Coordinates of C-alpha atoms in Angstrom, one line a residue:
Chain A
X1 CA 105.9 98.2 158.3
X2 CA 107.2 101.8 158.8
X3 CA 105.9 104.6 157.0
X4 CA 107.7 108.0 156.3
X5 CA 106.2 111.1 157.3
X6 CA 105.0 112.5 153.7
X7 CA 103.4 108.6 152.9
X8 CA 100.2 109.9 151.7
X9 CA 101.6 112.3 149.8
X10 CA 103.9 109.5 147.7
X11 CA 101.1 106.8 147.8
X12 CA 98.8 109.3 145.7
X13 CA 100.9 110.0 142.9
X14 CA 103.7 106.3 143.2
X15 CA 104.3 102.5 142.4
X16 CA 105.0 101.8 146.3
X17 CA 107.5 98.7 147.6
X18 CA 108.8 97.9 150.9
X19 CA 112.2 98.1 151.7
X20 CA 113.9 97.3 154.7
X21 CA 111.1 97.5 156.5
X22 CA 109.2 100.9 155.1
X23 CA 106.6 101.1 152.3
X24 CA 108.7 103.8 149.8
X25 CA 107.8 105.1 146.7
X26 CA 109.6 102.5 143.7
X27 CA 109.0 105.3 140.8
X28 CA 106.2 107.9 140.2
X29 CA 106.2 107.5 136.5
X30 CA 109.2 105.4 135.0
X31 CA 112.6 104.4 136.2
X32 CA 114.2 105.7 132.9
X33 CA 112.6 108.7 133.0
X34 CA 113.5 109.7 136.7
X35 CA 116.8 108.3 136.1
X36 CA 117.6 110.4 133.1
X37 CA 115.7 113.3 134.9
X38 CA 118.2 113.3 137.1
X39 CA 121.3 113.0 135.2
X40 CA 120.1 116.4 132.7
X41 CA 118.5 118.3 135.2
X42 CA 117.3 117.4 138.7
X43 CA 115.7 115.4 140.8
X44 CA 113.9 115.4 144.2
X45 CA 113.8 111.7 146.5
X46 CA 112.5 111.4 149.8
X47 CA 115.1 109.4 151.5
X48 CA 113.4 110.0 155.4
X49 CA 114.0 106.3 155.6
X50 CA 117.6 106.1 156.2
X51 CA 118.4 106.1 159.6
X52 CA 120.0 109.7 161.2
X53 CA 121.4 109.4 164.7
X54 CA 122.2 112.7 166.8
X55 CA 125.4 112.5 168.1
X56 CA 126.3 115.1 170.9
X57 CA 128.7 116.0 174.0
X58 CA 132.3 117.1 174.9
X59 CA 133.7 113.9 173.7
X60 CA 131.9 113.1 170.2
X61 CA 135.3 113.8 168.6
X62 CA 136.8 111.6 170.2
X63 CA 134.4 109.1 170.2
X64 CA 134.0 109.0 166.1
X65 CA 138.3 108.7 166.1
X66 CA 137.7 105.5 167.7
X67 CA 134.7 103.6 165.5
X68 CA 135.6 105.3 162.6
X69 CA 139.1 104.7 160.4
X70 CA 138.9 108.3 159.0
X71 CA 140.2 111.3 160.2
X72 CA 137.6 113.4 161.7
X73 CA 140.2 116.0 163.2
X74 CA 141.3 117.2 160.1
X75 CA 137.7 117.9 158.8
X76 CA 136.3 121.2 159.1
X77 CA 133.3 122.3 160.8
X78 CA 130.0 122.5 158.8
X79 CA 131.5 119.7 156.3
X80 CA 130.4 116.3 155.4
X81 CA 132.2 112.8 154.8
X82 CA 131.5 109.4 153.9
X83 CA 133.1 106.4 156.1
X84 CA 132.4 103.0 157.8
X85 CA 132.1 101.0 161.2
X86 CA 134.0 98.8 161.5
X87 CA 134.0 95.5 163.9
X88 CA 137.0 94.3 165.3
X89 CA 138.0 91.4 162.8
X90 CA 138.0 94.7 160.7
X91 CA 134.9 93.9 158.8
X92 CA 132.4 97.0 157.5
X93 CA 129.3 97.3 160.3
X94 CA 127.7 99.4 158.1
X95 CA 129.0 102.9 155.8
X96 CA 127.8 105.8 156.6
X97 CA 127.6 109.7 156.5
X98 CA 129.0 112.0 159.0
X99 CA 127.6 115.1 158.9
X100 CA 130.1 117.5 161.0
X101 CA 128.1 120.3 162.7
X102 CA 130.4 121.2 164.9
X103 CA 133.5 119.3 167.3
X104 CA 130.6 118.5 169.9
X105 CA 127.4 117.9 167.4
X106 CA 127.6 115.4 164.4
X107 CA 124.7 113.3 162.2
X108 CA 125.6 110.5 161.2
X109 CA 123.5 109.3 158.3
X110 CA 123.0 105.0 158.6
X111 CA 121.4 102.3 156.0
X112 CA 117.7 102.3 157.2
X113 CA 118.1 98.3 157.7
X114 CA 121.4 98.5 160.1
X115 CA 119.9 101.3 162.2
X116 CA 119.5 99.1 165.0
X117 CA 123.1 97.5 164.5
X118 CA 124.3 100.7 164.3
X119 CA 122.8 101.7 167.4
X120 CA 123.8 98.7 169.4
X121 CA 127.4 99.0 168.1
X122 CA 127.6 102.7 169.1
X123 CA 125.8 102.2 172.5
X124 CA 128.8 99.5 173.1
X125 CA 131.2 101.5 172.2
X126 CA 130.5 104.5 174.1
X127 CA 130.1 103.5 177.2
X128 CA 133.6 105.9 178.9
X129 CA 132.9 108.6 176.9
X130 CA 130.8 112.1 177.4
X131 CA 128.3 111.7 174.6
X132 CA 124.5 111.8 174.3
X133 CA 122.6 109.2 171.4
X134 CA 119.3 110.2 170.0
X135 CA 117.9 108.6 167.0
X136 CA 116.3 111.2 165.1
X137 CA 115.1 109.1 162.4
X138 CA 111.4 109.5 163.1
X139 CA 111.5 113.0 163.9
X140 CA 113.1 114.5 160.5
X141 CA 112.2 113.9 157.3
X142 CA 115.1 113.4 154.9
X143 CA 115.2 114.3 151.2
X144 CA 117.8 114.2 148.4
X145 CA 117.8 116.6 145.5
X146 CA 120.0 115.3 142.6
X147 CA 121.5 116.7 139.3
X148 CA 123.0 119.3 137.5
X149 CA 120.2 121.6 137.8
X150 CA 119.4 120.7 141.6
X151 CA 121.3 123.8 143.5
X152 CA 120.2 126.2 141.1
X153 CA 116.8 125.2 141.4
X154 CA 116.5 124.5 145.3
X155 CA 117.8 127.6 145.7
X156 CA 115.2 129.7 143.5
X157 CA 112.1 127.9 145.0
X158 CA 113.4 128.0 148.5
X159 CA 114.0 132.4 147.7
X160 CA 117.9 132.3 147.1
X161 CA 118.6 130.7 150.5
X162 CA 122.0 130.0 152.1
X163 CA 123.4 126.7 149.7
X164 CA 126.3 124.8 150.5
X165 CA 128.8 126.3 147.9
X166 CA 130.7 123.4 147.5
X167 CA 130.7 119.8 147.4
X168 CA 130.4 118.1 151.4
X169 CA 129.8 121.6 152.4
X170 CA 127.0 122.0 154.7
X171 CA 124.7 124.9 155.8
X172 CA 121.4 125.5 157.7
X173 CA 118.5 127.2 156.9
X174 CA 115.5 128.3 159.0
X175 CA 112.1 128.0 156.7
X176 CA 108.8 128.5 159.1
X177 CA 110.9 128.8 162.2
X178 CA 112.4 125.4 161.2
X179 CA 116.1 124.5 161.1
X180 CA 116.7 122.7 158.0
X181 CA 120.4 121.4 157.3
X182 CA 121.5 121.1 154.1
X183 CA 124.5 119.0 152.9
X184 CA 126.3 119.3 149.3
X185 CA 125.8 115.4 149.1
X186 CA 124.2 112.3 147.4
X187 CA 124.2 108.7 145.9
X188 CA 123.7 109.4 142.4
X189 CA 127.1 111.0 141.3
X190 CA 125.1 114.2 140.7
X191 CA 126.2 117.2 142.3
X192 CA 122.9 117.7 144.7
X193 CA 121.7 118.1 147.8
X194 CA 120.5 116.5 150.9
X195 CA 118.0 117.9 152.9
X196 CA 117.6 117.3 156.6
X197 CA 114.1 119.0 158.0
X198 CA 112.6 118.8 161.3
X199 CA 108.8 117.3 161.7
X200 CA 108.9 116.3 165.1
X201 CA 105.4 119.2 165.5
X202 CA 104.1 117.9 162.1
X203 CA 105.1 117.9 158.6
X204 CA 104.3 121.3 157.2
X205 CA 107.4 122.6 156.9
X206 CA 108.5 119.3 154.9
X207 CA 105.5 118.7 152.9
X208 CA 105.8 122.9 151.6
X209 CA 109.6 122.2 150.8
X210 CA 108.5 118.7 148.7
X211 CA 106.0 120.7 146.9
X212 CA 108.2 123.6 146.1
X213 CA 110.9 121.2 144.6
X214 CA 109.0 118.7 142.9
X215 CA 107.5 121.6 140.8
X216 CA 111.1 122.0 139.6
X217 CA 112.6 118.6 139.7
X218 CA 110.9 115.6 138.9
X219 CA 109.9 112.9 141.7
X220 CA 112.3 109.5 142.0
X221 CA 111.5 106.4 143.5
X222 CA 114.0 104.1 144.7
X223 CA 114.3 102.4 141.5
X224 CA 116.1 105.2 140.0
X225 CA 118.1 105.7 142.9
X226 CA 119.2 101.9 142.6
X227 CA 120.2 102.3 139.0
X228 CA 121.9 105.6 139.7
X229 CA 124.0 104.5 142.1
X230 CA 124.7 101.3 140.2
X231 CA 125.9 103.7 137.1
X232 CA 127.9 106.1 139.8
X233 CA 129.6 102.4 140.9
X234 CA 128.6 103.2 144.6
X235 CA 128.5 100.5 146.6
X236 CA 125.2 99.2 148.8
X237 CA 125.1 97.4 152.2
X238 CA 123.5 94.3 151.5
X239 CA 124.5 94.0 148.2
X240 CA 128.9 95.0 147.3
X241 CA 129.0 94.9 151.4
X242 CA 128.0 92.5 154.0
X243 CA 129.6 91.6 157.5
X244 CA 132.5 89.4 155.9
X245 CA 134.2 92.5 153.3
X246 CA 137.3 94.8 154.4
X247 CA 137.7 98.1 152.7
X248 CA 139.7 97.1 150.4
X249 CA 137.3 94.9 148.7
X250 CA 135.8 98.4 147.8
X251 CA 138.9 100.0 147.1
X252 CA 138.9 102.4 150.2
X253 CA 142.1 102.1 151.6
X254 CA 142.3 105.8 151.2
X255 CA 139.6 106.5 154.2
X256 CA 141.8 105.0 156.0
X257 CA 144.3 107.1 158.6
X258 CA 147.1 104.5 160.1
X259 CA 148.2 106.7 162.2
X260 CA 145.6 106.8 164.9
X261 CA 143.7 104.2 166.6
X262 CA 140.2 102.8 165.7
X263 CA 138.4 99.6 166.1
X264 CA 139.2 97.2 163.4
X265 CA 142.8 98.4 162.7
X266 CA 144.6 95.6 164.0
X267 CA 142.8 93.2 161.8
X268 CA 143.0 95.2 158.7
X269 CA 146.8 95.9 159.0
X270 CA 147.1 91.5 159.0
X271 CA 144.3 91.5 156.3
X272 CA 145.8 94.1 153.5
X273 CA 145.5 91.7 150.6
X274 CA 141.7 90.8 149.7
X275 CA 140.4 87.8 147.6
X276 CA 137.9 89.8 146.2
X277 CA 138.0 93.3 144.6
X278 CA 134.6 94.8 143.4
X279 CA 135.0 95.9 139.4
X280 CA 132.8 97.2 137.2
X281 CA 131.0 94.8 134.0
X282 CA 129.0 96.2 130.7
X283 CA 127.2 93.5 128.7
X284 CA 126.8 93.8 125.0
X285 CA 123.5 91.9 125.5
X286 CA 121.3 91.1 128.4
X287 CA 120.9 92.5 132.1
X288 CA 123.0 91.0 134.8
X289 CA 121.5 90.5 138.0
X290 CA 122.8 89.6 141.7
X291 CA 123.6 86.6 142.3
X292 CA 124.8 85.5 138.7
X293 CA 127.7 83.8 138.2
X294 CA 131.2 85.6 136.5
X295 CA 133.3 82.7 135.3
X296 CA 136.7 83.5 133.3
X297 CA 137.7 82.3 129.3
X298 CA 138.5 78.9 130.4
X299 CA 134.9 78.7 132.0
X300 CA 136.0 78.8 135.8
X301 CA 134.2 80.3 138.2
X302 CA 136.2 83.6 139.5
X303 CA 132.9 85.5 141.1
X304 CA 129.4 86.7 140.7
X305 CA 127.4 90.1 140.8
X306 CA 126.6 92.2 143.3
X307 CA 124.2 94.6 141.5
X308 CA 123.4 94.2 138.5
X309 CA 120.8 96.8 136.3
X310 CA 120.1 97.8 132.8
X311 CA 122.0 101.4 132.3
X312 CA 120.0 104.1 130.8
X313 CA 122.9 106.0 130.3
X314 CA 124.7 103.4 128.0
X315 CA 121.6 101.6 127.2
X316 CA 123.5 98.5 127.8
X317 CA 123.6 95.7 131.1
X318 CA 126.3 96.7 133.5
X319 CA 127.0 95.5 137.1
X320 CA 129.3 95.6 140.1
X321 CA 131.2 92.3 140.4
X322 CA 132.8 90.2 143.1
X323 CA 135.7 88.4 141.5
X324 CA 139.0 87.2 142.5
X325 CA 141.5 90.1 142.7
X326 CA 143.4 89.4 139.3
X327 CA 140.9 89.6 137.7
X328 CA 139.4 93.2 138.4
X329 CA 141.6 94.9 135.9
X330 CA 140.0 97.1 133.6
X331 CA 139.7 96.5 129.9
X332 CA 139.9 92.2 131.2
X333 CA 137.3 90.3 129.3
X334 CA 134.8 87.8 132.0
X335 CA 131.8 85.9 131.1
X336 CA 128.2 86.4 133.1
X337 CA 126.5 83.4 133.4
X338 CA 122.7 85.1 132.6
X339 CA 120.2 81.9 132.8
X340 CA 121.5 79.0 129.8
X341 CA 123.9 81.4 128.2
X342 CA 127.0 82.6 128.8
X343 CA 127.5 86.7 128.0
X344 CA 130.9 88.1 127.7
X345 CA 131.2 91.1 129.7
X346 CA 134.8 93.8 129.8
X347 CA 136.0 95.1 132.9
X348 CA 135.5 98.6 133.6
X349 CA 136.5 100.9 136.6
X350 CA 133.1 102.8 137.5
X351 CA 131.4 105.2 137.3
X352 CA 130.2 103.3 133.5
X353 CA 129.3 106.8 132.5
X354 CA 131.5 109.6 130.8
X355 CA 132.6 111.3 133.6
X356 CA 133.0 114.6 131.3
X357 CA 129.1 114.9 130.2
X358 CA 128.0 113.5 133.5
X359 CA 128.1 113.3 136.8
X360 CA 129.7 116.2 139.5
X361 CA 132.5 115.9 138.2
X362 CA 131.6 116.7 134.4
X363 CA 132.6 119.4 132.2
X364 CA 130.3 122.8 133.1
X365 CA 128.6 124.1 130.2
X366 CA 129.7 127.4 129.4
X367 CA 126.4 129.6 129.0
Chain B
X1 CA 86.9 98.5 131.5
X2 CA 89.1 100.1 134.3
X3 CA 90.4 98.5 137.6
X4 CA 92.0 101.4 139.5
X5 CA 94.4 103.0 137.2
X6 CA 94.8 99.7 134.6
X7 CA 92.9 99.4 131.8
X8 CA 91.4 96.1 131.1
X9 CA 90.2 95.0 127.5
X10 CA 87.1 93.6 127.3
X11 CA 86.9 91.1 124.6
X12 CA 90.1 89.5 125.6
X13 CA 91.0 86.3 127.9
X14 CA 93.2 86.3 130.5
X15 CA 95.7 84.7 132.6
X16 CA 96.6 84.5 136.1
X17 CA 99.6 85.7 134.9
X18 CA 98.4 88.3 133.4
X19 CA 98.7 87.7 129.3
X20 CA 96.2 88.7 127.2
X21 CA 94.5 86.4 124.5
X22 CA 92.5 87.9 121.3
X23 CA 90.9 84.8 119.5
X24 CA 90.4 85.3 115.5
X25 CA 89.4 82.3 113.9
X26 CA 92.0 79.5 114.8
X27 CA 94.5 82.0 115.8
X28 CA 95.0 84.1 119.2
X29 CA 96.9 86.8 119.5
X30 CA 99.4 87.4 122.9
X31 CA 100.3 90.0 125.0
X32 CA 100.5 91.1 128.8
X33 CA 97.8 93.0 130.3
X34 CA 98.4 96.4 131.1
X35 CA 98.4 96.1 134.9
X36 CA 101.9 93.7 134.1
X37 CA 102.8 96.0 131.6
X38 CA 102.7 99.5 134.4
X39 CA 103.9 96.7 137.1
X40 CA 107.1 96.1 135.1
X41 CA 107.4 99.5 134.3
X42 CA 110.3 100.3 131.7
X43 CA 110.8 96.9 129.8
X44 CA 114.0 96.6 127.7
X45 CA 114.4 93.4 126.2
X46 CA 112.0 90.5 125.6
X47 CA 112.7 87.2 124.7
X48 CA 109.9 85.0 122.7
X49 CA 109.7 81.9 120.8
X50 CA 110.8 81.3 117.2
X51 CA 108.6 80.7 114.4
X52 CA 107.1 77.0 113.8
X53 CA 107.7 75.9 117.9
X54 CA 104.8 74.7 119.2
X55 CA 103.9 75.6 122.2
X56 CA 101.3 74.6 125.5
X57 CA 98.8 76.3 127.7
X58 CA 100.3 77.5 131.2
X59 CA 104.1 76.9 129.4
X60 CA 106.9 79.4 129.3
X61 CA 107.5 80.9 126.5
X62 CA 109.8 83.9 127.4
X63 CA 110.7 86.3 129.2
X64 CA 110.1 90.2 129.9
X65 CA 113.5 92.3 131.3
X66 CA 112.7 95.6 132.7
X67 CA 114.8 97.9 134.5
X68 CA 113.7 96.5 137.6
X69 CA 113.5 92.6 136.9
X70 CA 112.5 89.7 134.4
X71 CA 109.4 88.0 133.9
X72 CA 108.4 84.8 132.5
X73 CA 105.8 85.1 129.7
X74 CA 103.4 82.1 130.4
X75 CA 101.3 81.2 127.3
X76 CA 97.5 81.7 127.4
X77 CA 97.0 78.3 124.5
X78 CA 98.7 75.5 123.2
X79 CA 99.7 75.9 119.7
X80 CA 102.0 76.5 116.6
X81 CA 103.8 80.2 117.3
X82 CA 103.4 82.0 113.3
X83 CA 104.0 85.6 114.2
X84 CA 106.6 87.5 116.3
X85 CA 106.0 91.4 117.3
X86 CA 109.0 92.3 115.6
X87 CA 109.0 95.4 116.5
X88 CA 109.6 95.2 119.6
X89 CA 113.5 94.0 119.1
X90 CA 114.1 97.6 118.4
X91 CA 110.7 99.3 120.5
X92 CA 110.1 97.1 123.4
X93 CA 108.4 100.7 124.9
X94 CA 105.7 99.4 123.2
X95 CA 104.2 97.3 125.7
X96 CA 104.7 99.9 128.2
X97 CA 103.0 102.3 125.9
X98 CA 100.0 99.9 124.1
X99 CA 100.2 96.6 126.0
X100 CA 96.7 95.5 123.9
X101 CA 97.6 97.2 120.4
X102 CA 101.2 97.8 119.6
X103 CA 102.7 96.3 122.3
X104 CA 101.4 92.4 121.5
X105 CA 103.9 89.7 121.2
X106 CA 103.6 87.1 119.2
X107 CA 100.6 84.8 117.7
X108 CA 99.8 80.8 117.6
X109 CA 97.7 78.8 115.7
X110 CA 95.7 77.4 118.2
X111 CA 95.4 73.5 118.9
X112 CA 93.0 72.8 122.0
X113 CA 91.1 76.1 121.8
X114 CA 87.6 74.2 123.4
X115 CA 89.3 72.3 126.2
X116 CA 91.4 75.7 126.8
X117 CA 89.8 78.6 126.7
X118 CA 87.4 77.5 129.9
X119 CA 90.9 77.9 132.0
X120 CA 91.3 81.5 130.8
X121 CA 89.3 84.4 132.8
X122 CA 87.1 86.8 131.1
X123 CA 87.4 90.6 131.9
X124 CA 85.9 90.2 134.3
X125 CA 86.8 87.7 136.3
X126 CA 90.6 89.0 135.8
X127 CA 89.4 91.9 137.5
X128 CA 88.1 90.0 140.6
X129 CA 91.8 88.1 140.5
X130 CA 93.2 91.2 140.7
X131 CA 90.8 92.5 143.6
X132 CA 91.3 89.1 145.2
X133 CA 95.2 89.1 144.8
X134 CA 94.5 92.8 147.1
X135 CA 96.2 94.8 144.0
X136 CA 96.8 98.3 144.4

């Protein structure tokens, strides 16, 4: 079992769990409470389990056009983007976050349980190309501060230090002769940031940041930043994505750039049509977990959920859904099969919350 | 009593499963102990028995839902259920909050309280099931 660097640190104060393959703080006081913590103010979550790979060398351009369907010409230096790997039957390897530092120095941010995939597929792949690999994972520390509140606040503990102004903008920051990188991204749906910092020569640096945060935003485990994402409609490796789904399962044809080559294209250009779309589901009564069956008014079977968690946003049960793709219109009426009963459930498009009171998106209070 | 940071009752009986019993004359009141109650963290719905079903020892008799995951509620007796919590269709908090006072769920008229009770576990024996079971 894998431990991240600040573990005594969490293990004092949280509810630990493992999780693929580290012991991580679950919550500190109460999922609601973190979860709503972070949706009206901020919140801080040490996220030094996911796995960060340093990708460097004259070709590392060129090399991410070819594993990765986006464009990564057209993005700027110093910005951030999400994507996928893809195999080539055009199946999702794993999705990921490409930090961009410059044309010759990337980070690409992995699911802590595909690191090893990742690696292997990468390694593969890179085999004519100029390019070094270096897992980083155990020589950072990795932390995620979420909400409203979370720039403002970073930024007035850490002395009005250079923040990334705007959303997948990233900048660096030396703190006790540390370079910290700091990207204008998350998994909540929160404007926020994520927090790269260096503890290869010990964790100082890391655990002074975590302290100076958490005075201002409140600790999270991972069970809030399950339900967050869940709320935001993100999907999760392992649970909306596994080795057999396409993008457009997800809806993500628009990461996609035709007009270049990348592994996987060929496949998905024979594959466009999916049997499955993901959709959103909200419950009038009881939670819907994975696994459970969706079945349609007539009582057939048409699906079953992917993540499923009680919102404490809409106090209600919502869940990301597998079904058949007619059946993934919004405002469509399914039934979740929750233990003996039967729960009718309407078809929503996440994010389940009111995207003009919350989220990054949301409407700015005028002060 | 305390076991780490949980708060175990004394004069109660308990389960493997961690329910609570409170005997008063034939009847026994039930709840979950507050070690289930911080484990679940955040319960939102909870599902019990109706009035007048009878129920056995070791039996499920509902369920918890928290954020997280449900629970089945095992009862601690065999019996006739004649109270509900109802507050908790509105507050299930309340276990979270007061798993021994104002979070209990429901009560039975007990049946078999002799024969049963012996396969209950004082305070403390619950506390060496949870040492045992190597909870933090």
């Amino acid at each position: 079992m894998h431990q991240v660097p600040l573990h005594n640190l969490h293990e004092e104060k949280a509810v630990m769990t493992s999780f693929a393959g580290f012991e991580l703080p679950l919550f500190y006081t109460s999922i609601i409470e973190e979860h709503l913590a972070v949706r009206n103010s901020a919140g801080i979550f040490d996220v030094s389990h996911m796995g960060r790979i340093l990708l460097e060398g004259e070709d590392s351009l060129n090399f991410l056009e070819k594993i990765l369907p986006v464009s990564v010409t057209i993005k700027q230096d110093m910005k951030a983007f999400y994507s996928f790997m893809l195999n080539d039957k055009g199946f999702i390897i794993d999705d990921l976050i490409v930090l961009k530092l410059s044309k010759f120095k990337f980070i690409i941010v992995v699911n802590a349980a595909n690191k090893e995939k990742d690696l292997d597929h990468i390694n593969k792949c890179a085999n004519s190309y100029k390019i070094t690999i270096h897992d980083i994972t155990f020589q950072t520390c990795m932390f995620a501060v979420q909400g409203p509140k979370s720039i403002e606040l970073t930024s007035e503990v850490l002395r009005g230090t250079n923040m990334p102004e705007k959303r997948y903008e990233i900048t660096t920051l030396n703190l006790e002769s540390q370079e910290i990188i700091i990207s204008r991204t998350g998994y909540t749906g929160e404007d926020g940031l994520e927090m790269i910092i260096p503890c290869k020569n010990g964790v100082q640096t890391a655990a002074m940041v975590w302290k100076e945060i958490s005075k201002v935003a409140k600790e999270c485990g991972l069970g809030s930043r399950d339900t967050l994402r869940i709320e935001a409609g993100l999907p999760l490796y392992g649970n909306e994505i596994d080795e057999k789904t396409t993008p457009f399962e997800l809806g993500l044809e628009r990461l996609i750039n035709w007009d270049k080559d990348f592994i996987g294209k060929e496949a998905l250009r024979r594959n466009l049509l999916p049997e499955k779309l993901v959709c959103g589901l909200v419950l009038e009564k009881d939670i819907p977990r994975a696994g459970f069956e969706v079945r349609d008014q007539q009582g057939s079977s048409v699906g079953f959920i992917t993540s499923g968690t009680y919102s404490p946003i809409l106090k209600k049960g919502i869940a990301l859904a597998k079904v058949k793709n007619n059946y993934a219109q919004p405002g469509g009426m399914l039934f979740v099969q929750v233990r003996n009963s039967s729960r009718p459930s309407y078809v929503v498009k996440p994010p389940f919350y009111d995207t003009s009171k919350y989220g990054y998106k949301r409407v700015k209070q005028q002060i | 009593m305390k076991y780490k940071k949980y708060e175990i009752q004394e004069d109660l009986l308990y389960t493997k499963e961690h329910e609570w019993a409170k005997v008063s004359g034939h009847n026994a009141r039930i709840g979950i102990s507050d070690y289930a109650a911080k484990t679940l963290n955040d319960i939102v719905y909870v599902t019990l028995p109706k009035i007048g079903q009878t129920v056995k020892q070791f039996e499920v008799i509902g369920t918890i839902e928290s954020v997280k995951a449900v629970s089945e509620i095992y009862s601690p007796f065999s019996g006739k259920v004649i109270q509900l919590n109802q507050q908790l269709e509105s507050h299930p908090e309340l276990i979270n909050k007061s798993p021994y006072v104002e979070g209990w769920l429901l009560e039975v008229e007990l049946s078999s309280y002799e024969q049963e009770k012996k396969n209950l576990l004082t305070a403390e024996e619950y506390i060496k099931h949870l040492e045992s079971t190597q909870i933090q």
